[in-house]
Short mmCIF file of N, CA and C in Angstrom, two decimals:
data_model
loop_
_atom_site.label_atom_id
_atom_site.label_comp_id
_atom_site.label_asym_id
_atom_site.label_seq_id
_atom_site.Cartn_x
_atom_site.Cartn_y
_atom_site.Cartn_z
N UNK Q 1 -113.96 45.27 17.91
CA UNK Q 1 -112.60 44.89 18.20
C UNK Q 1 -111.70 46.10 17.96
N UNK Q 2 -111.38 46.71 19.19
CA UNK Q 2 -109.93 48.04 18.92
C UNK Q 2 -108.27 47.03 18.47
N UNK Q 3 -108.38 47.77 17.68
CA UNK Q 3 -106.64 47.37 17.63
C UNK Q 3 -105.97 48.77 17.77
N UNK Q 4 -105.17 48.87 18.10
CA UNK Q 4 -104.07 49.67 18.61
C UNK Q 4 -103.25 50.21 17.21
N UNK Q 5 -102.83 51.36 16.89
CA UNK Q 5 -102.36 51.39 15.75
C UNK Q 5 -100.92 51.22 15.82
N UNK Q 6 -100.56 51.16 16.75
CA UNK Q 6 -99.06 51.27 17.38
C UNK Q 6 -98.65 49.49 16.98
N UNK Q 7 -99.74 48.99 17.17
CA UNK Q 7 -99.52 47.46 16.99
C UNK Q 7 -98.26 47.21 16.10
N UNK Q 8 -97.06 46.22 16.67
CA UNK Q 8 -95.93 45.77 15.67
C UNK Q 8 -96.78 45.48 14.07
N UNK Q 9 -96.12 45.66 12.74
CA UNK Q 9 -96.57 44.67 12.01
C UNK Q 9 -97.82 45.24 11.42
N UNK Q 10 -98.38 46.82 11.77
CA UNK Q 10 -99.46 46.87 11.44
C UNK Q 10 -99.89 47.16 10.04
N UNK Q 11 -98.41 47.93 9.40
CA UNK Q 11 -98.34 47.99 8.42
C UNK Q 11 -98.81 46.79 6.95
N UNK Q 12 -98.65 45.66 8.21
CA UNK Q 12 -98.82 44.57 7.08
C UNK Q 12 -100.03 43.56 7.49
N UNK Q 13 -100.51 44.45 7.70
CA UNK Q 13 -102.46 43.66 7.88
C UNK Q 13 -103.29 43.72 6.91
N UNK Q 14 -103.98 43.00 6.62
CA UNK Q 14 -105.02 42.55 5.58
C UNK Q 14 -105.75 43.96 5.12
N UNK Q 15 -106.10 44.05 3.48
CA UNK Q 15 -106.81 44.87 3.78
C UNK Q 15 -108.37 44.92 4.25
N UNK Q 16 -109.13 43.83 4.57
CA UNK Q 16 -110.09 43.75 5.90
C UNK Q 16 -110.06 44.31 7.06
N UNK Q 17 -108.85 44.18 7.41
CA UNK Q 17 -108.57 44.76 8.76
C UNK Q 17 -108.12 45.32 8.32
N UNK Q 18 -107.72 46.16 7.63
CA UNK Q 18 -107.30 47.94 7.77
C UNK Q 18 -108.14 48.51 6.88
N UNK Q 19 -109.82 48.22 6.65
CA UNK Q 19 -110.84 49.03 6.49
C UNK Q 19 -111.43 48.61 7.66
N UNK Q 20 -111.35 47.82 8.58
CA UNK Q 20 -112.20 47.54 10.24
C UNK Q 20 -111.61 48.72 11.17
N UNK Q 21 -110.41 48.79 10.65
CA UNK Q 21 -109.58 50.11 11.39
C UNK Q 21 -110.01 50.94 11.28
N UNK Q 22 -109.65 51.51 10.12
CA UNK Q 22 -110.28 52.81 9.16
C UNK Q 22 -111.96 53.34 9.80
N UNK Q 23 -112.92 52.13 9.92
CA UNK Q 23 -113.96 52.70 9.81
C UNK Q 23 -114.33 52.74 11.09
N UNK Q 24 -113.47 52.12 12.63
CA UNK Q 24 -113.71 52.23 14.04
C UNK Q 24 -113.08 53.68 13.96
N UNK Q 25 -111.72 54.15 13.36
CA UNK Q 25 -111.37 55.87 13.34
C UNK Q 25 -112.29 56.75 12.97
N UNK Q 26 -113.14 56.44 11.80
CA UNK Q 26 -114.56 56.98 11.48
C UNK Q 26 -115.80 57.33 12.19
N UNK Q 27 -115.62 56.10 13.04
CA UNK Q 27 -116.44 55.87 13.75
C UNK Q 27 -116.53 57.08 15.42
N UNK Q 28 -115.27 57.38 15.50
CA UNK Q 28 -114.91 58.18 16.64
C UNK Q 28 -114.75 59.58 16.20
N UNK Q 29 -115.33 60.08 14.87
CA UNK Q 29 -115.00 61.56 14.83
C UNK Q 29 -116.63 61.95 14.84
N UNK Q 30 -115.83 63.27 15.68
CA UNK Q 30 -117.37 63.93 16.31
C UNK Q 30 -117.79 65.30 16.27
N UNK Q 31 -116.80 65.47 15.33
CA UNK Q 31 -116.23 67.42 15.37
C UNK Q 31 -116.71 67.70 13.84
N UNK Q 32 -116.45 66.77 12.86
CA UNK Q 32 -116.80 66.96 11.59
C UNK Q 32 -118.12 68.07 11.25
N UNK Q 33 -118.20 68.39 10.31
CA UNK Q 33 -119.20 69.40 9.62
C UNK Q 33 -120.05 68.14 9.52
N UNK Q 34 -121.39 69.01 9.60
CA UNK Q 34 -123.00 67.84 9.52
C UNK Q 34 -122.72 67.38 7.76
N UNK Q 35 -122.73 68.31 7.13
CA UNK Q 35 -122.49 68.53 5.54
C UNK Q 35 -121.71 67.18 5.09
N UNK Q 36 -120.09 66.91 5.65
CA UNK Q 36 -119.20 65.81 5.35
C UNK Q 36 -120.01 64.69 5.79
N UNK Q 37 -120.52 64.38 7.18
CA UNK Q 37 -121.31 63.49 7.37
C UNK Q 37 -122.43 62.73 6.40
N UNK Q 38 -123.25 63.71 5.90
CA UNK Q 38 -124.12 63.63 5.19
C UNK Q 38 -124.09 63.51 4.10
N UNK Q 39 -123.07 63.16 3.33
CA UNK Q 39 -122.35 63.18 2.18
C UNK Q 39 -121.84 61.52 2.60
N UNK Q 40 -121.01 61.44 3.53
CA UNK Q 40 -120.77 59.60 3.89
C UNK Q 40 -121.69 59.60 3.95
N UNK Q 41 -122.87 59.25 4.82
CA UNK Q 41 -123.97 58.89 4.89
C UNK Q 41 -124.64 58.48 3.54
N UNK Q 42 -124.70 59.15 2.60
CA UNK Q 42 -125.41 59.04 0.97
C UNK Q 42 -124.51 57.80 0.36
N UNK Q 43 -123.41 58.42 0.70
CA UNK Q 43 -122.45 57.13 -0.26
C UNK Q 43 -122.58 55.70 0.39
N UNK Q 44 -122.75 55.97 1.81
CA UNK Q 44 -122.60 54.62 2.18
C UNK Q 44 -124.23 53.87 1.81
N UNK Q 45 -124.87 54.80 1.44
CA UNK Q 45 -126.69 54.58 1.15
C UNK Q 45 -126.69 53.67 -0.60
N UNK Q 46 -125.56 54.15 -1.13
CA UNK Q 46 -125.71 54.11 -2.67
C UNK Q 46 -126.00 55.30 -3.12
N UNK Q 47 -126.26 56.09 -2.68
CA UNK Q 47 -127.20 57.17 -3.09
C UNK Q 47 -125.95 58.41 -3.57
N UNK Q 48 -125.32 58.07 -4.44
CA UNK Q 48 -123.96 58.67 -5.26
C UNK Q 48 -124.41 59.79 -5.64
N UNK Q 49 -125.47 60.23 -6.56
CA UNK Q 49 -125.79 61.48 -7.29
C UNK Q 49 -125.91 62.58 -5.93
N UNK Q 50 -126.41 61.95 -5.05
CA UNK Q 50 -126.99 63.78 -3.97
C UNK Q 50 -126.00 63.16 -3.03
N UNK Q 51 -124.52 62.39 -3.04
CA UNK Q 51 -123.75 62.19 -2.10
C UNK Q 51 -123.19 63.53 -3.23
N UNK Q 52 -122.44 63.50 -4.22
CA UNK Q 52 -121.95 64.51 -5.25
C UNK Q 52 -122.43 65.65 -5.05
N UNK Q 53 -123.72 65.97 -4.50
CA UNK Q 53 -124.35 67.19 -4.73
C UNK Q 53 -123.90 68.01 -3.63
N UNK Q 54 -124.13 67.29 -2.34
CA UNK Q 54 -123.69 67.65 -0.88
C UNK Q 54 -122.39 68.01 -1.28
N UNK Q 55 -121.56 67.12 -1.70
CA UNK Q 55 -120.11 67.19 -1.73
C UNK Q 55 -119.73 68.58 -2.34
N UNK Q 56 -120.41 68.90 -3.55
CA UNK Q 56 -120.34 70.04 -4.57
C UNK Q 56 -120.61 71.63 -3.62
N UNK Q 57 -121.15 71.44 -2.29
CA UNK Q 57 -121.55 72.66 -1.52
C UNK Q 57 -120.56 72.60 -0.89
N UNK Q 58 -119.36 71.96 -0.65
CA UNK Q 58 -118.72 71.84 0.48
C UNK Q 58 -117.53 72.76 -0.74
N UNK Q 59 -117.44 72.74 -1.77
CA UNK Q 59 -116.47 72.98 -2.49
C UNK Q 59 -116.24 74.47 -2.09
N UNK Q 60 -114.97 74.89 -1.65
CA UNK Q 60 -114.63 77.04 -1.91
C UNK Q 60 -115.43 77.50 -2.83
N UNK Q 61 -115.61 78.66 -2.94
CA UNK Q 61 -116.00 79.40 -3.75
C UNK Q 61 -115.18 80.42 -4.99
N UNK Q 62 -114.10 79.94 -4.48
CA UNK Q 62 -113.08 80.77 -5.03
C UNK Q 62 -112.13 79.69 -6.15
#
């Protein structure tokens, strides 16, 4: 189901539907680093400790 973000009122939608939102916008990015991916990917697994670890490579160096 797309909803439109422009939608009147959207401001005041459930928060159900504005993580159904959230995760169809998620759903459409395609440019991202493999790295960020793979890092959601873990978290959405449970898999927290090597979602952290990935995350920890992505950090500057500086």
């Amino acid at each position: 189901m797309a909803i439109p973000f422009h939608e009147p009122g959207c401001w005041a939608w459930s928060d159900a539907l504005q993580r159904q939102h959230l995760s169809l916008c998620w759903a459409l990015e395609c440019d991202i680093d493999p790295m960020i991916l793979r890092a959601r990917q873990l978290r959405r697994q449970g898999a927290l400790p090597q979602a952290s670890c990935v995350e920890e490579e992505l950090l500057p160096l500086f």
